[in-house]
PDB file of C-alpha atoms in Angstrom:
ATOM      1  CA  UNK A 145      -0.106  -0.117   0.077  1.00 54.00           C
ATOM      2  CA  UNK A 146       1.621   3.281  -0.968  1.00 64.00           C
ATOM      3  CA  UNK A 147       1.903   6.179   1.239  1.00 79.00           C
ATOM      4  CA  UNK A 148       1.115   3.910   4.516  1.00 91.00           C
ATOM      5  CA  UNK A 149       2.273   5.584   7.612  1.00 95.00           C
ATOM      6  CA  UNK A 150       3.005   3.253  10.445  1.00 97.00           C
ATOM      7  CA  UNK A 151       3.568   4.364  14.049  1.00 98.00           C
ATOM      8  CA  UNK A 152       5.343   1.675  15.987  1.00 98.00           C
ATOM      9  CA  UNK A 153       7.427   1.168  19.108  1.00 98.00           C
ATOM     10  CA  UNK A 154      11.257   1.324  18.562  1.00 98.00           C
ATOM     11  CA  UNK A 155      13.077  -1.931  18.318  1.00 97.00           C
ATOM     12  CA  UNK A 156      16.822  -2.742  19.268  1.00 95.00           C
ATOM     13  CA  UNK A 157      17.808  -2.613  15.512  1.00 95.00           C
ATOM     14  CA  UNK A 158      16.568   0.858  15.252  1.00 97.00           C
ATOM     15  CA  UNK A 159      19.319   2.058  17.393  1.00 96.00           C
ATOM     16  CA  UNK A 160      22.109   2.153  14.851  1.00 95.00           C
ATOM     17  CA  UNK A 161      19.856   3.990  12.108  1.00 96.00           C
ATOM     18  CA  UNK A 162      19.058   6.614  14.739  1.00 95.00           C
ATOM     19  CA  UNK A 163      22.854   7.236  15.575  1.00 94.00           C
ATOM     20  CA  UNK A 164      23.353   7.812  11.997  1.00 95.00           C
ATOM     21  CA  UNK A 165      20.534  10.584  11.899  1.00 95.00           C
ATOM     22  CA  UNK A 166      21.848  12.178  15.059  1.00 93.00           C
ATOM     23  CA  UNK A 167      25.566  12.277  13.579  1.00 93.00           C
ATOM     24  CA  UNK A 168      24.127  13.954  10.469  1.00 92.00           C
ATOM     25  CA  UNK A 169      21.946  16.567  12.194  1.00 88.00           C
ATOM     26  CA  UNK A 170      24.524  17.312  15.025  1.00 85.00           C
ATOM     27  CA  UNK A 171      27.658  16.966  12.953  1.00 79.00           C
ATOM     28  CA  UNK A 172      28.978  14.149  14.816  1.00 76.00           C
ATOM     29  CA  UNK A 173      27.290  13.849  18.204  1.00 78.00           C
ATOM     30  CA  UNK A 174      25.109  10.742  19.195  1.00 82.00           C
ATOM     31  CA  UNK A 175      23.600   9.391  22.257  1.00 86.00           C
ATOM     32  CA  UNK A 176      24.489   6.567  24.428  1.00 90.00           C
ATOM     33  CA  UNK A 177      21.876   3.827  24.775  1.00 94.00           C
ATOM     34  CA  UNK A 178      21.927   4.079  28.648  1.00 93.00           C
ATOM     35  CA  UNK A 179      20.915   7.725  28.557  1.00 92.00           C
ATOM     36  CA  UNK A 180      17.801   6.821  26.598  1.00 96.00           C
ATOM     37  CA  UNK A 181      14.542   5.158  28.102  1.00 97.00           C
ATOM     38  CA  UNK A 182      14.653   1.404  27.937  1.00 96.00           C
ATOM     39  CA  UNK A 183      18.132   1.388  26.858  1.00 95.00           C
ATOM     40  CA  UNK A 184      17.265   2.918  23.549  1.00 95.00           C
ATOM     41  CA  UNK A 185      13.966   1.181  22.819  1.00 96.00           C
ATOM     42  CA  UNK A 186      11.652   3.415  24.762  1.00 97.00           C
ATOM     43  CA  UNK A 187      10.090   5.348  22.021  1.00 97.00           C
ATOM     44  CA  UNK A 188       8.467   5.277  18.709  1.00 98.00           C
ATOM     45  CA  UNK A 189       9.182   5.754  14.994  1.00 98.00           C
ATOM     46  CA  UNK A 190       6.961   6.661  12.202  1.00 98.00           C
ATOM     47  CA  UNK A 191       7.694   4.768   8.879  1.00 96.00           C
ATOM     48  CA  UNK A 192       6.372   5.676   5.485  1.00 96.00           C
ATOM     49  CA  UNK A 193       5.999   2.829   3.010  1.00 93.00           C
ATOM     50  CA  UNK A 194       8.559   0.933   5.227  1.00 92.00           C
ATOM     51  CA  UNK A 195      11.171   3.674   5.485  1.00 94.00           C
ATOM     52  CA  UNK A 196      11.713   5.091   9.022  1.00 96.00           C
ATOM     53  CA  UNK A 197      11.132   8.816   8.825  1.00 97.00           C
ATOM     54  CA  UNK A 198      11.242  10.264  12.375  1.00 98.00           C
ATOM     55  CA  UNK A 199      11.539   8.906  15.885  1.00 97.00           C
ATOM     56  CA  UNK A 200      11.267  10.216  19.405  1.00 97.00           C
ATOM     57  CA  UNK A 201      11.844   8.783  22.968  1.00 97.00           C
ATOM     58  CA  UNK A 202       9.364   8.726  25.694  1.00 98.00           C
ATOM     59  CA  UNK A 203      10.493   8.835  29.429  1.00 97.00           C
ATOM     60  CA  UNK A 204       7.600   7.426  31.790  1.00 97.00           C
ATOM     61  CA  UNK A 205       7.997   8.810  35.268  1.00 96.00           C
ATOM     62  CA  UNK A 206       6.485   8.025  38.753  1.00 97.00           C
ATOM     63  CA  UNK A 207       4.536  11.324  38.466  1.00 96.00           C
ATOM     64  CA  UNK A 208       1.675  12.286  36.192  1.00 97.00           C
ATOM     65  CA  UNK A 209       4.213  13.678  33.771  1.00 95.00           C
ATOM     66  CA  UNK A 210       5.884  12.047  30.707  1.00 96.00           C
ATOM     67  CA  UNK A 211       8.847  13.346  28.935  1.00 96.00           C
ATOM     68  CA  UNK A 212       9.080  13.475  25.244  1.00 96.00           C
ATOM     69  CA  UNK A 213      12.640  13.861  24.034  1.00 93.00           C
ATOM     70  CA  UNK A 214      15.435  13.543  21.346  1.00 93.00           C
ATOM     71  CA  UNK A 215      13.102  13.867  18.235  1.00 95.00           C
ATOM     72  CA  UNK A 216      15.139  13.196  15.131  1.00 95.00           C
ATOM     73  CA  UNK A 217      14.356  12.586  11.445  1.00 96.00           C
ATOM     74  CA  UNK A 218      15.900  10.597   8.599  1.00 97.00           C
ATOM     75  CA  UNK A 219      18.060  13.274   6.832  1.00 95.00           C
ATOM     76  CA  UNK A 220      17.693  11.152   3.681  1.00 94.00           C
ATOM     77  CA  UNK A 221      13.693  11.601   3.551  1.00 95.00           C
ATOM     78  CA  UNK A 222      13.393  14.252   0.924  1.00 89.00           C
ATOM     79  CA  UNK A 223       9.459  14.212   0.765  1.00 88.00           C
ATOM     80  CA  UNK A 224       7.475  17.423   1.475  1.00 91.00           C
ATOM     81  CA  UNK A 225       5.386  15.799   4.164  1.00 93.00           C
ATOM     82  CA  UNK A 226       8.319  15.532   6.804  1.00 93.00           C
ATOM     83  CA  UNK A 227       6.828  18.201   8.923  1.00 93.00           C
ATOM     84  CA  UNK A 228       3.314  16.571   8.951  1.00 95.00           C
ATOM     85  CA  UNK A 229       4.853  13.224   9.831  1.00 96.00           C
ATOM     86  CA  UNK A 230       6.960  14.877  12.845  1.00 95.00           C
ATOM     87  CA  UNK A 231       3.578  16.250  14.161  1.00 96.00           C
ATOM     88  CA  UNK A 232       2.031  13.043  13.816  1.00 97.00           C
ATOM     89  CA  UNK A 233       4.722  11.528  15.754  1.00 97.00           C
ATOM     90  CA  UNK A 234       4.308  14.100  18.526  1.00 97.00           C
ATOM     91  CA  UNK A 235       0.549  13.695  18.633  1.00 97.00           C
ATOM     92  CA  UNK A 236       0.747  10.059  18.760  1.00 97.00           C
ATOM     93  CA  UNK A 237       3.241  10.077  21.660  1.00 97.00           C
ATOM     94  CA  UNK A 238       0.727  12.503  23.386  1.00 96.00           C
ATOM     95  CA  UNK A 239      -2.177   9.939  22.945  1.00 97.00           C
ATOM     96  CA  UNK A 240       0.038   7.099  24.112  1.00 98.00           C
ATOM     97  CA  UNK A 241       0.864   8.949  27.264  1.00 97.00           C
ATOM     98  CA  UNK A 242      -2.641   9.952  27.751  1.00 97.00           C
ATOM     99  CA  UNK A 243      -3.758   6.334  27.492  1.00 98.00           C
ATOM    100  CA  UNK A 244      -1.345   5.241  30.296  1.00 97.00           C
ATOM    101  CA  UNK A 245      -2.821   7.827  32.469  1.00 97.00           C
ATOM    102  CA  UNK A 246      -0.367  10.699  32.376  1.00 97.00           C
ATOM    103  CA  UNK A 247      -1.859  14.182  32.727  1.00 96.00           C
ATOM    104  CA  UNK A 248       1.107  16.197  31.421  1.00 95.00           C
ATOM    105  CA  UNK A 249       3.878  15.750  28.677  1.00 95.00           C
ATOM    106  CA  UNK A 250       6.968  17.861  28.860  1.00 94.00           C
ATOM    107  CA  UNK A 251       9.680  18.161  26.284  1.00 92.00           C
ATOM    108  CA  UNK A 252      12.911  20.273  25.815  1.00 88.00           C
ATOM    109  CA  UNK A 253      14.044  21.396  22.173  1.00 85.00           C
ATOM    110  CA  UNK A 254      16.017  24.239  20.645  1.00 82.00           C
ATOM    111  CA  UNK A 255      14.954  23.870  17.010  1.00 83.00           C
ATOM    112  CA  UNK A 256      12.601  26.721  15.977  1.00 86.00           C
ATOM    113  CA  UNK A 257      10.869  24.155  13.554  1.00 88.00           C
ATOM    114  CA  UNK A 258      10.110  21.767  16.271  1.00 89.00           C
ATOM    115  CA  UNK A 259       9.053  24.510  18.830  1.00 88.00           C
ATOM    116  CA  UNK A 260       6.538  25.788  16.209  1.00 89.00           C
ATOM    117  CA  UNK A 261       5.195  22.134  15.502  1.00 89.00           C
ATOM    118  CA  UNK A 262       4.592  21.793  19.148  1.00 91.00           C
ATOM    119  CA  UNK A 263       2.935  25.078  19.210  1.00 91.00           C
ATOM    120  CA  UNK A 264       0.846  24.026  16.399  1.00 92.00           C
ATOM    121  CA  UNK A 265      -0.322  21.076  18.532  1.00 93.00           C
ATOM    122  CA  UNK A 266      -1.205  23.398  21.480  1.00 91.00           C
ATOM    123  CA  UNK A 267       1.825  23.061  23.603  1.00 92.00           C
ATOM    124  CA  UNK A 268       2.647  26.076  25.784  1.00 90.00           C
ATOM    125  CA  UNK A 269       6.166  27.485  25.318  1.00 85.00           C
ATOM    126  CA  UNK A 270       8.268  28.993  27.959  1.00 83.00           C
ATOM    127  CA  UNK A 271       8.771  32.649  27.154  1.00 82.00           C
ATOM    128  CA  UNK A 272      12.546  32.639  28.105  1.00 82.00           C
ATOM    129  CA  UNK A 273      14.820  30.442  26.426  1.00 78.00           C
ATOM    130  CA  UNK A 274      16.085  27.460  28.364  1.00 79.00           C
ATOM    131  CA  UNK A 275      19.169  25.295  27.975  1.00 77.00           C
ATOM    132  CA  UNK A 276      19.400  21.548  28.195  1.00 76.00           C
ATOM    133  CA  UNK A 277      21.935  20.647  30.885  1.00 78.00           C
ATOM    134  CA  UNK A 278      23.249  17.036  31.486  1.00 79.00           C
ATOM    135  CA  UNK A 279      26.095  15.479  33.479  1.00 76.00           C
ATOM    136  CA  UNK A 280      27.358  12.126  33.226  1.00 76.00           C
ATOM    137  CA  UNK A 281      27.926  10.521  36.615  1.00 77.00           C
TER     138      UNK A 281
END
């Protein structure tokens, strides 16, 4: 079936592909599996016609808040519907969190494009810029 979009959980074998995407977008940086939920499998991907297009990770907490992070897309995907597919990923992750009983979903991003996509989906943005801080222990 042409133009079929599939929202599915990440698999172990997706990690290597995602690392290539991160390295392309960040000019060399990637994330270690142990920084990610479920050792790199705690998230979702959307495929179009069997080709992975975008993925994101979902941290499930012991509060009523889930955390959506590390959205990245396939740099080789050249179709004009990339933005629509990224927004669909965010929306589907919201719905997944809601089905699990979460009342809030939080994210951190610095990309103006991603920020605008979240705003299009009725996310509230902090008026002041913030920075992601991390320390490896």
